[in-house]
Tab-separated table of C-alpha atoms in Angstrom:
chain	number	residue	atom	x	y	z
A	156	UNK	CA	-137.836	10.469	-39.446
A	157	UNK	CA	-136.696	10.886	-36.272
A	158	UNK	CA	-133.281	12.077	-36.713
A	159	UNK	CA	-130.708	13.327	-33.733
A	160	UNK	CA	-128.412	16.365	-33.790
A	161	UNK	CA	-125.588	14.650	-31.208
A	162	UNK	CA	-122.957	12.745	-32.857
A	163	UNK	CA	-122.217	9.102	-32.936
A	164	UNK	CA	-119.889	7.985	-29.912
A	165	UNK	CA	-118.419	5.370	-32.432
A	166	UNK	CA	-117.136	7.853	-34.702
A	167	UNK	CA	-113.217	8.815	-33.694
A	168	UNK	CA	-111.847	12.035	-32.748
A	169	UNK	CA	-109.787	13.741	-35.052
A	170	UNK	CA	-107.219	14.640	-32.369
A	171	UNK	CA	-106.319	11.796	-31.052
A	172	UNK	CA	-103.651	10.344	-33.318
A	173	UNK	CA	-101.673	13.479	-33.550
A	174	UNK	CA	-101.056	12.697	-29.480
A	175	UNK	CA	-100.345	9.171	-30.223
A	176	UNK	CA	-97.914	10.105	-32.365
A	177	UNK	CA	-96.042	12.799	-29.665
A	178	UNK	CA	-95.564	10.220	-27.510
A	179	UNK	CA	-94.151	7.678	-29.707
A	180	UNK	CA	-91.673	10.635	-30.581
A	181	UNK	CA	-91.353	11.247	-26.691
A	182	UNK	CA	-90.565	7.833	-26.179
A	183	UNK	CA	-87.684	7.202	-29.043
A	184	UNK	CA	-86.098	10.543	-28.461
A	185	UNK	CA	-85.936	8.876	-24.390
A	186	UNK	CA	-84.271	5.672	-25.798
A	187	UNK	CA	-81.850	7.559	-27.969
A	188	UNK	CA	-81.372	9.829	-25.176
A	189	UNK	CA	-80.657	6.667	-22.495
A	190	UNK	CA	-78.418	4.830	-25.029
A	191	UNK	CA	-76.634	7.480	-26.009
A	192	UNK	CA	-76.004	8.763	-22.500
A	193	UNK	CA	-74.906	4.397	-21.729
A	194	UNK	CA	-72.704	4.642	-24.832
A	195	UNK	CA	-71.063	7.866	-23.765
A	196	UNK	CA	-70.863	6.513	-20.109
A	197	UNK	CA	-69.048	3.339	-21.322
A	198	UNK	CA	-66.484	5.520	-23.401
A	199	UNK	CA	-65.569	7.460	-20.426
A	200	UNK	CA	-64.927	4.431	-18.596
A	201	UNK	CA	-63.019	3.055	-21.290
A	202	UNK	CA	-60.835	6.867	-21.613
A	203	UNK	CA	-60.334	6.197	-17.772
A	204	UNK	CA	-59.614	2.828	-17.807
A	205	UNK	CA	-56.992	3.666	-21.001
A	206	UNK	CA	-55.865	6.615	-18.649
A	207	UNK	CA	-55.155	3.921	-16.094
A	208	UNK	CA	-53.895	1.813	-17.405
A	209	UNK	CA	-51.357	3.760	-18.637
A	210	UNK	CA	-50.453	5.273	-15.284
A	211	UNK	CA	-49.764	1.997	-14.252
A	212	UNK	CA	-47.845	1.028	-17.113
A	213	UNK	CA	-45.639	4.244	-16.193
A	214	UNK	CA	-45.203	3.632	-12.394
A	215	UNK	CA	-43.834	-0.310	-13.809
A	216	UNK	CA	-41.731	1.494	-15.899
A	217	UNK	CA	-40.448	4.005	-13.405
A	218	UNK	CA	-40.113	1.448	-11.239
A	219	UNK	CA	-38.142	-0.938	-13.284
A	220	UNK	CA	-35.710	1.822	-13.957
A	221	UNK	CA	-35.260	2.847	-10.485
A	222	UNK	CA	-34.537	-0.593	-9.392
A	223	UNK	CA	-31.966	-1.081	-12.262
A	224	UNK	CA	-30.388	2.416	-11.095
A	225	UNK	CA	-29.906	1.063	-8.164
A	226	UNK	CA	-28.291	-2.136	-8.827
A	227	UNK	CA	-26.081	-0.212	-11.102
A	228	UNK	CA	-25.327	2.231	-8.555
A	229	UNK	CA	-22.212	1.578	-6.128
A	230	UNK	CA	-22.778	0.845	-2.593
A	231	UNK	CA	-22.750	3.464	-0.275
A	232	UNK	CA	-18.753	3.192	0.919
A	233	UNK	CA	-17.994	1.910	-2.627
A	234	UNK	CA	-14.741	3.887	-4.191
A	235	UNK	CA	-14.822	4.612	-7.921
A	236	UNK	CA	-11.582	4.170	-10.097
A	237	UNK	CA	-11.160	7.883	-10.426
A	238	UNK	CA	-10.834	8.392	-7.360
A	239	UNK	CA	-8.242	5.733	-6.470
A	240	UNK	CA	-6.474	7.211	-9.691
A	241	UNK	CA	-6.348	10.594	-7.643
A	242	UNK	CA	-5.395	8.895	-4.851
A	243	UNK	CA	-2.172	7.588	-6.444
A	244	UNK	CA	-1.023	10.937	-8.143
A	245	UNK	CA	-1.691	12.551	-4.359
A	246	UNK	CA	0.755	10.098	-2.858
A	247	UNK	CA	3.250	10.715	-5.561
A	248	UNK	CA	2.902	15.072	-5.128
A	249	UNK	CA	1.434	15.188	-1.523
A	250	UNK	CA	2.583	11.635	0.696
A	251	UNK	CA	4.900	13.289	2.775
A	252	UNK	CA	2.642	15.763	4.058
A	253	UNK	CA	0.129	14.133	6.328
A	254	UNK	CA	-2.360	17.533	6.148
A	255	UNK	CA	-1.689	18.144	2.513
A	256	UNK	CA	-3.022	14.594	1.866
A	257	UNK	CA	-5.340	14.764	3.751
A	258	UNK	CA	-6.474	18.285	2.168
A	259	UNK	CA	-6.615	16.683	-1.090
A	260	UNK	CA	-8.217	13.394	-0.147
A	261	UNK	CA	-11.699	15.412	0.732
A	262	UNK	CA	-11.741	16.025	-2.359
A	263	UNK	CA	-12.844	12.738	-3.833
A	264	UNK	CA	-16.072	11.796	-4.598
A	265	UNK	CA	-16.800	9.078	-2.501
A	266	UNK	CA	-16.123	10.950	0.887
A	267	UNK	CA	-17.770	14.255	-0.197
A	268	UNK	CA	-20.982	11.587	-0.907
A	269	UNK	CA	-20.598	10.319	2.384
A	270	UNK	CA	-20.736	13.699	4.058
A	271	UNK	CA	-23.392	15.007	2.449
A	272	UNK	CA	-26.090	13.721	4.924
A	273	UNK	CA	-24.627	16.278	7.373
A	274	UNK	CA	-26.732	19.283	8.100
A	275	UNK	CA	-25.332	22.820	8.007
A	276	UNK	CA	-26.116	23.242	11.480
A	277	UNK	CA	-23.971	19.860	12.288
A	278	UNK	CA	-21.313	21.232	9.993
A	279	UNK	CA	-21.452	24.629	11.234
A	280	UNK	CA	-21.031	23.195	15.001
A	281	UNK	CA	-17.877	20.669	13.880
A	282	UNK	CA	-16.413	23.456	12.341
A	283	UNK	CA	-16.281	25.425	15.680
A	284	UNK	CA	-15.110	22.599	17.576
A	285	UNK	CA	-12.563	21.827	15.204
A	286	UNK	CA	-11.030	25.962	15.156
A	287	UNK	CA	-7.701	26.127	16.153
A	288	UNK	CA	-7.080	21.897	16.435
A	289	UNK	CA	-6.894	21.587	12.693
A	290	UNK	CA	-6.494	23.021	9.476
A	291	UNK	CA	-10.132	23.006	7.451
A	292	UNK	CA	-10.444	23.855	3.660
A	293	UNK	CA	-12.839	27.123	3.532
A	294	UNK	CA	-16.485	26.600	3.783
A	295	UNK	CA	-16.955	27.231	0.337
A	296	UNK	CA	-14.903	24.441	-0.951
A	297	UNK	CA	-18.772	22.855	-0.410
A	298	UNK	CA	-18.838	18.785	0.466
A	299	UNK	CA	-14.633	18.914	0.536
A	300	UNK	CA	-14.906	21.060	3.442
A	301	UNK	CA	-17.469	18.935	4.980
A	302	UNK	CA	-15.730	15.798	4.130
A	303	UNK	CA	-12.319	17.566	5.968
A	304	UNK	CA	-13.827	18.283	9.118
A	305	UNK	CA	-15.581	14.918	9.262
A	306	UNK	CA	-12.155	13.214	8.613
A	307	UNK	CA	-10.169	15.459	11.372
A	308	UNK	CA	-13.706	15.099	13.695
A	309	UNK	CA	-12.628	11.231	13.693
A	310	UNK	CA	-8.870	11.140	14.150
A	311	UNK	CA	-9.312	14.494	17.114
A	312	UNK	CA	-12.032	12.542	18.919
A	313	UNK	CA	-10.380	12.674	21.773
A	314	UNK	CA	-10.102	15.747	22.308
A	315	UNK	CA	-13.424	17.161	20.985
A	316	UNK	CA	-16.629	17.923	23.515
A	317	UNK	CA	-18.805	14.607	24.239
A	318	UNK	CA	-22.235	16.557	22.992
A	319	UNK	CA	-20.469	18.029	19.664
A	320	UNK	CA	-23.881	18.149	17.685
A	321	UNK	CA	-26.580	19.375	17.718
A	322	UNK	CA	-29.281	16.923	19.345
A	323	UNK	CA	-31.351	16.047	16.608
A	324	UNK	CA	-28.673	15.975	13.812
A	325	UNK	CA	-26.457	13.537	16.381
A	326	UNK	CA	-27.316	9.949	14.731
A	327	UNK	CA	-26.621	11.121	11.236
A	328	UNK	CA	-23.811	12.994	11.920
A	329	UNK	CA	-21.817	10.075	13.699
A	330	UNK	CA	-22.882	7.550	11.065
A	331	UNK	CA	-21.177	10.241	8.195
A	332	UNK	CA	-18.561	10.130	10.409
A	333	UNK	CA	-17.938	6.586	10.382
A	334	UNK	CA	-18.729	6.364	6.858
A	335	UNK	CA	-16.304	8.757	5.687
A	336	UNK	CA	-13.609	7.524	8.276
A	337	UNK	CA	-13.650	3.790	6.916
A	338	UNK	CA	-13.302	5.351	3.471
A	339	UNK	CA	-10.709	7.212	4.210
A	340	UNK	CA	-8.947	4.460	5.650
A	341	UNK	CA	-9.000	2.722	2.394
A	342	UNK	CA	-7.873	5.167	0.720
A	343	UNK	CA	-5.026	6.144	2.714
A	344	UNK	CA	-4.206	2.382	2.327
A	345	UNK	CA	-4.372	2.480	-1.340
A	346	UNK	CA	-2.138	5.849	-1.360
A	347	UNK	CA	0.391	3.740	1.015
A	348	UNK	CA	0.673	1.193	-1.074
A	349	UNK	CA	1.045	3.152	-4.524
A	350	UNK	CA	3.498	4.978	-2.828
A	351	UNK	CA	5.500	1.868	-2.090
A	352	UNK	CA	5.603	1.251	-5.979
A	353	UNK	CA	6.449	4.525	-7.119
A	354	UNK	CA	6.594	6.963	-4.760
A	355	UNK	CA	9.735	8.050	-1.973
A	356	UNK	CA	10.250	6.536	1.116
A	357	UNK	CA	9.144	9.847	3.208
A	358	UNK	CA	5.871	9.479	1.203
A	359	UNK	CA	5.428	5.910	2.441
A	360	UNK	CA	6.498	6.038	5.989
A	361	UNK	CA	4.291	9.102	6.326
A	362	UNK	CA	1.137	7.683	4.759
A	363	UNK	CA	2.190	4.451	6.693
A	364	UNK	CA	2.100	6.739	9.971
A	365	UNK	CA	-0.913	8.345	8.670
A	366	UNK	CA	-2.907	4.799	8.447
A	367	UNK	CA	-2.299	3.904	11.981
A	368	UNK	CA	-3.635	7.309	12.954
A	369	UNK	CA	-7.084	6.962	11.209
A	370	UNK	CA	-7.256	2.949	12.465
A	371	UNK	CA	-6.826	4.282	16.394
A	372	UNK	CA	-8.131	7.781	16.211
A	373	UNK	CA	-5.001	10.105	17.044
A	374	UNK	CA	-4.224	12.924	15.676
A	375	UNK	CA	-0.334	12.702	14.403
A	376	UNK	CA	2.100	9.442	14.854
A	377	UNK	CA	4.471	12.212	16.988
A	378	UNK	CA	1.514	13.616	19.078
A	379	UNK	CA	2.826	12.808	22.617
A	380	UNK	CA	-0.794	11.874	24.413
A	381	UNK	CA	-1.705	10.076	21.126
A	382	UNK	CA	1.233	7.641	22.316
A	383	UNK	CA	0.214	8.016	26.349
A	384	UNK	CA	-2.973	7.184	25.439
A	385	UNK	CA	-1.899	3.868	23.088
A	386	UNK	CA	0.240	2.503	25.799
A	387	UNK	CA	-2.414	3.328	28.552
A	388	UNK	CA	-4.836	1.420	26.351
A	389	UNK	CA	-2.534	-1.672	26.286
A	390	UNK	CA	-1.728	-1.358	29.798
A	391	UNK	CA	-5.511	-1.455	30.394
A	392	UNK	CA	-5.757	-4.612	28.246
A	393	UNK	CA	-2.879	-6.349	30.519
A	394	UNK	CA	-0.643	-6.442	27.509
A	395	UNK	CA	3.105	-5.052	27.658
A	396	UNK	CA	4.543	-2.353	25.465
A	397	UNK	CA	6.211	-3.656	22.374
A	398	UNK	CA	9.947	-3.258	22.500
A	399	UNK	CA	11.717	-4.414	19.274
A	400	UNK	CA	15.108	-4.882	17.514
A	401	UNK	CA	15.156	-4.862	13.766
A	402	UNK	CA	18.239	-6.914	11.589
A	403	UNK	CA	18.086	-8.139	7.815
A	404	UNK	CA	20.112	-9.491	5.293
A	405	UNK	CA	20.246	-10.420	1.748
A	406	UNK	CA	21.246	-12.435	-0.861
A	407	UNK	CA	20.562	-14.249	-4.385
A	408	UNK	CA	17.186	-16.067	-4.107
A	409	UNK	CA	19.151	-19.107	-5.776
A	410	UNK	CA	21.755	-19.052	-3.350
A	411	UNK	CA	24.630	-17.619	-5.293
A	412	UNK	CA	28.045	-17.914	-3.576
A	413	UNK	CA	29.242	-14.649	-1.311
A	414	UNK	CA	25.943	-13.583	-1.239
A	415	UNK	CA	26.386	-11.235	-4.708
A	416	UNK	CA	23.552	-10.994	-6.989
A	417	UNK	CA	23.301	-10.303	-10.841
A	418	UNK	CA	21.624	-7.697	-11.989
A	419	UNK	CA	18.832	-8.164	-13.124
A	420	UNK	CA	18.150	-11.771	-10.794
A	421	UNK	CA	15.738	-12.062	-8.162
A	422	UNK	CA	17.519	-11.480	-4.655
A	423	UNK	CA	15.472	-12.992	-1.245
A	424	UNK	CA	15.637	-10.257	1.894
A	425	UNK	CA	15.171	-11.805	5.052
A	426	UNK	CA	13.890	-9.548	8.421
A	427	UNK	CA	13.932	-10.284	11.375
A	428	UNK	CA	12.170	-8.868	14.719
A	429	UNK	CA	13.453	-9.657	17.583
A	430	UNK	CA	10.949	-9.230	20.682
A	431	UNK	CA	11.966	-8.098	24.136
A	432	UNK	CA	8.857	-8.069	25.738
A	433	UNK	CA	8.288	-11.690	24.981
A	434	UNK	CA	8.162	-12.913	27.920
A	435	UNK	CA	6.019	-10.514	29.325
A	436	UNK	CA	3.988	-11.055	26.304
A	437	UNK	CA	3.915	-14.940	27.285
A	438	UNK	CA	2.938	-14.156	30.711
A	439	UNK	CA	-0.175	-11.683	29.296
A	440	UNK	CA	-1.067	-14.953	27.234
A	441	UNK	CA	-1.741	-17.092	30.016
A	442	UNK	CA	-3.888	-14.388	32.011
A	443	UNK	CA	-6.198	-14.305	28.521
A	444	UNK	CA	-4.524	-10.913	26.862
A	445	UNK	CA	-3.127	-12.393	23.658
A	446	UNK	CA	-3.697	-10.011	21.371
A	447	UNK	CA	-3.863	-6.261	20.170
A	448	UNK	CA	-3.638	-6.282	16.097
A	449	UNK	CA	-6.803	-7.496	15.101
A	450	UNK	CA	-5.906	-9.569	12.726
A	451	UNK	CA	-6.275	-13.525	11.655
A	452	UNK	CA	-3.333	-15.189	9.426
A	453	UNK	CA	-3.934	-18.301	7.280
A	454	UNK	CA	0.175	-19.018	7.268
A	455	UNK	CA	1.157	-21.932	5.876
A	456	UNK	CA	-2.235	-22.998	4.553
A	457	UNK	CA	-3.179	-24.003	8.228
A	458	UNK	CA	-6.630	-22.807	9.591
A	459	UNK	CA	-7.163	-18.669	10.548
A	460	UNK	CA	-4.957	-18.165	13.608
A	461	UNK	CA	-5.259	-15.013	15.801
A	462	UNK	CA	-2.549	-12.593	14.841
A	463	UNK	CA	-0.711	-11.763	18.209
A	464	UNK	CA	0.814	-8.637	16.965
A	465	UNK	CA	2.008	-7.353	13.320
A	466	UNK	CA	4.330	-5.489	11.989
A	467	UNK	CA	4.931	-3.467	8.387
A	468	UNK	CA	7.778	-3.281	7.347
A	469	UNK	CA	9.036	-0.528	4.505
A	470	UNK	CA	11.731	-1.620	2.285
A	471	UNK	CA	13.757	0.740	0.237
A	472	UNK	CA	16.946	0.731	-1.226
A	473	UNK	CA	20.042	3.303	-1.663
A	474	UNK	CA	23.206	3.246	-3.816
A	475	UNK	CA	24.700	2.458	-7.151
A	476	UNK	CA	25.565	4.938	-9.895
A	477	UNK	CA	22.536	6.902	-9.195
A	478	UNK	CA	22.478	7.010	-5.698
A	479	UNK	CA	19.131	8.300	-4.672
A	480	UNK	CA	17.171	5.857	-2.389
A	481	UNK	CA	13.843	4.435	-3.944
A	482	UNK	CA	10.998	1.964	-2.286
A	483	UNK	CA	11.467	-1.563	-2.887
A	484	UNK	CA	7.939	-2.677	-1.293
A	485	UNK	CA	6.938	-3.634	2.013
A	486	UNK	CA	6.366	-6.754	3.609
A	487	UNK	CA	3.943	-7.726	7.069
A	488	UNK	CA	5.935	-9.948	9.942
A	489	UNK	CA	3.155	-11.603	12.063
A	490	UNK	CA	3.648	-12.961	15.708
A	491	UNK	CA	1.235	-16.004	16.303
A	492	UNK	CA	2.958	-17.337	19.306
A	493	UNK	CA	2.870	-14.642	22.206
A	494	UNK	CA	5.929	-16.055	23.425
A	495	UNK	CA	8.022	-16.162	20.541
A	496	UNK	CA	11.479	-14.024	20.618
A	497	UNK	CA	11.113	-13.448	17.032
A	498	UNK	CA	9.254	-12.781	14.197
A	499	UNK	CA	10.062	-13.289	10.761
A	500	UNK	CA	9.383	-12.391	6.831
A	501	UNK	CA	10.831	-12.515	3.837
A	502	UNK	CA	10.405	-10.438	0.452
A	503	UNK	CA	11.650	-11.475	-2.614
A	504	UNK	CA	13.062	-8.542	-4.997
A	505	UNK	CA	14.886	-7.760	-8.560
A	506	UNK	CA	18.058	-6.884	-8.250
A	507	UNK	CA	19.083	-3.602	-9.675
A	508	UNK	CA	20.312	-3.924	-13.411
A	509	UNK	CA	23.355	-1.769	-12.695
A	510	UNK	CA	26.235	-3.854	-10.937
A	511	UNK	CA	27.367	-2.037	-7.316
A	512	UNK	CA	26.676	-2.055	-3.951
A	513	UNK	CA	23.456	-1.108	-2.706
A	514	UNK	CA	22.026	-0.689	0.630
A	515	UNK	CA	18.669	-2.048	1.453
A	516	UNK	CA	16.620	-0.354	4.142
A	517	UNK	CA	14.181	-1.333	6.614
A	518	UNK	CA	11.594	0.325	8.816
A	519	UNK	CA	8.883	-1.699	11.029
A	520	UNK	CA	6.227	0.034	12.437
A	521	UNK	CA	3.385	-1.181	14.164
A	522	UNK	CA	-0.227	-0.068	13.247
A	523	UNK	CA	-1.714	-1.010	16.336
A	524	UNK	CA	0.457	0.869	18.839
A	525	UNK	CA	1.540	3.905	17.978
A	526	UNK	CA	5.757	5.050	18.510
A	527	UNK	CA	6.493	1.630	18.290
A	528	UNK	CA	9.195	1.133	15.513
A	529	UNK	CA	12.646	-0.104	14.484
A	530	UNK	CA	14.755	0.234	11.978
A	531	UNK	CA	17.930	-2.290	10.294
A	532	UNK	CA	19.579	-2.538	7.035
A	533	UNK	CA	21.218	-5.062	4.608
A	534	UNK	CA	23.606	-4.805	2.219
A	535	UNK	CA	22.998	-6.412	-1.446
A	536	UNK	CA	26.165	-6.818	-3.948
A	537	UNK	CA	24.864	-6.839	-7.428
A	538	UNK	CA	27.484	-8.099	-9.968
A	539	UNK	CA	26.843	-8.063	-14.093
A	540	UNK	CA	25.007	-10.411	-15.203
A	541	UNK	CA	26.685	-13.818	-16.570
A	542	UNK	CA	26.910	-13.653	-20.321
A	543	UNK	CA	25.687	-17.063	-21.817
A	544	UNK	CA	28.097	-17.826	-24.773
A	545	UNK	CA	25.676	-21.087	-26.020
A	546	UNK	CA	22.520	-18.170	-25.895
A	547	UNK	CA	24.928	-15.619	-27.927
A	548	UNK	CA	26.037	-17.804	-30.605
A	549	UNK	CA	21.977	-18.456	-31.366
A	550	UNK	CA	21.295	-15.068	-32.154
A	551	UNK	CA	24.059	-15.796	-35.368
């Protein structure tokens, strides 16, 4: 037999399926591997897109909220009740002292939020200027201080250096100035008229005087230049100095006889302005120089008409069993014809509900020129009131 020592080729190798076998582990531990690294991939992406979205969702939010802050919120120049509430109680303790009110006036909220755009260095410079032209709270009193020297920066323009801030704090610093100004105008108005319901005459004339200062920019209603510079500025305009004589009178709104009025009845006061400088005033008209106030009137339901000039007029009254004088009110007499010798207005009061003579007084001032006043007065007759024997015998 012829028999071979080399093996047969067709016989396999025991070796060979223990490799096969590695890499069919190699491959499935590659696919785990890959889908495990895709499904970890794809929660990341969902984490950040979660993480995202929720960012988003919180800027919406913040969003929302700020806008409905905002819309809530009171406009820049806007006046909150307190602070007209302070406003009244300062007109009742401080309204005859222009300074004192003006002291305590910083001190509301809506002018020390006005001034707070002002940098330390603008305040710091205003401050200076100011030293020696006007009394200023200490610089500790914070955003009342600012507020002061802002307030008494607009009414001493005049008399302050052109460059008074530093250069690049000059645009804010005038608009805090106006800002705070035109607030302080209305509420200087508000104290006015407050005062005219329950506070003393001094307090209104004074806070009366005080308006027309902050409306023109001067200083004090007796500050000598201030009233120079008002008549220069009309003369400039081609328009003649005001010149005016004041007379009123009363009596029972119903037209009782005598003039008397019961207590306790409505009474009609009639003023009346007469107007030297009409003429001149006419004459002003036809070169185009009609008017200084400012002012439109819708009188008599008829379409706005330019106000020539205009007038406020404080009423108070004096007499009877108590004998201290009180306000009444005030009333506005308009001129809408330049040539017109007059000018006219009625207010209609209560009479007192004590009988007696009373006399009612009144002061015109002008808020557009300042020194220009006059003054008149009425007497008023209040008798008891009738006793109605047909109302009496119903109350049996």
């Amino acid at each position: 037999a012829n028999w071979s020592s080399k093996p047969d080729a067709s016989m396999a190798s025991p070796e060979e399926p223990a490799v096969a076998v590695e890499e069919v582990q190699d491959s499935a531990e590659t696919v785990i591997a890959t889908v495990v690294a895709i499904v970890a991939g794809l929660i990341v992406i969902v984490i950040a897109l979660g993480f995202r979205r929720k960012r988003e969702a919180e800027r919406v939010v913040a969003r929302e909220k700020a806008a409905a802050a905002k819309r809530k919120a009171p406009p820049p120049g806007a006046v909150a009740r307190a602070d007209l509430s302070a406003v009244e109680k300062l007109a009742r303790t401080a309204g005859a002292d222009p300074d004192a009110f003006l002291a305590g006036l910083a001190t509301t909220e809506v002018l020390g939020r006005l001034a707070s755009p002002l940098s330390p260095a603008a305040a710091a410079a205003v401050r200076k200027a100011l030293a020696g032209k006007a009394e200023l709270p200490p610089e500790g009193d914070g955003a009342a201080a600012v507020a002061a020297a802002l307030v008494h920066t607009h009414l001493r323009r005049g008399e302050l250096p052109a460059r008074l801030w530093p250069k690049r704090d000059a645009d804010e610093a005038e608009a805090a100035v106006e800002a705070v100004a035109e607030a302080a105008v209305k509420l200087t108005r508000h104290g006015f008229e407050a005062a005219c319901k329950g506070g003393s005459p001094e307090a209104a004339r004074c806070l009366l005087q005080l308006l027309a200062c902050l409306r023109l920019q001067r200083p004090a209603w007796d500050h000598e230049p201030s009233r120079r510079a008002s008549e220069e500025a009309l003369a400039d305009a081609g328009l003649p100095l005001p010149r005016l004589a004041a007379s009123a009178s009363a009596a029972s709104w119903m037209g009782g006889a005598g003039g008397a009025v019961s207590a306790g009845s409505v009474a009609m006061l009639k003023v009346r302005l007469s107007r030297a400088h009409a003429k001149e005033a006419a004459a002003a008209a036809k070169r185009g120089a009609t008017s200084f106030a400012g002012k439109w009137s819708t009188a008599n339901g008829r379409a706005p008409v330019r106000v020539c000039e205009s007038y406020t007029c404080l009423v108070s009254r004096r007499g009877g069993p108590a004998g201290a004088e009180a306000m009444v009110g005030f009333l506005e007499a308009d001129v809408l014809d330049p040539a017109a010798p007059t000018a006219e207005a009625e207010l209609k009061i209560v009479a007192p509900l004590e009988a007696g003579e009373y006399e009612l007084r009144v002061q015109a001032l002008s808020l557009a020129v300042l020194g220009v006043e006059a003054s008149a007065s009425a007497s008023l007759v209040v008798t008891p009131a009738p006793i109605d024997d047909a109302d009496d015998l119903d109350d049996y």
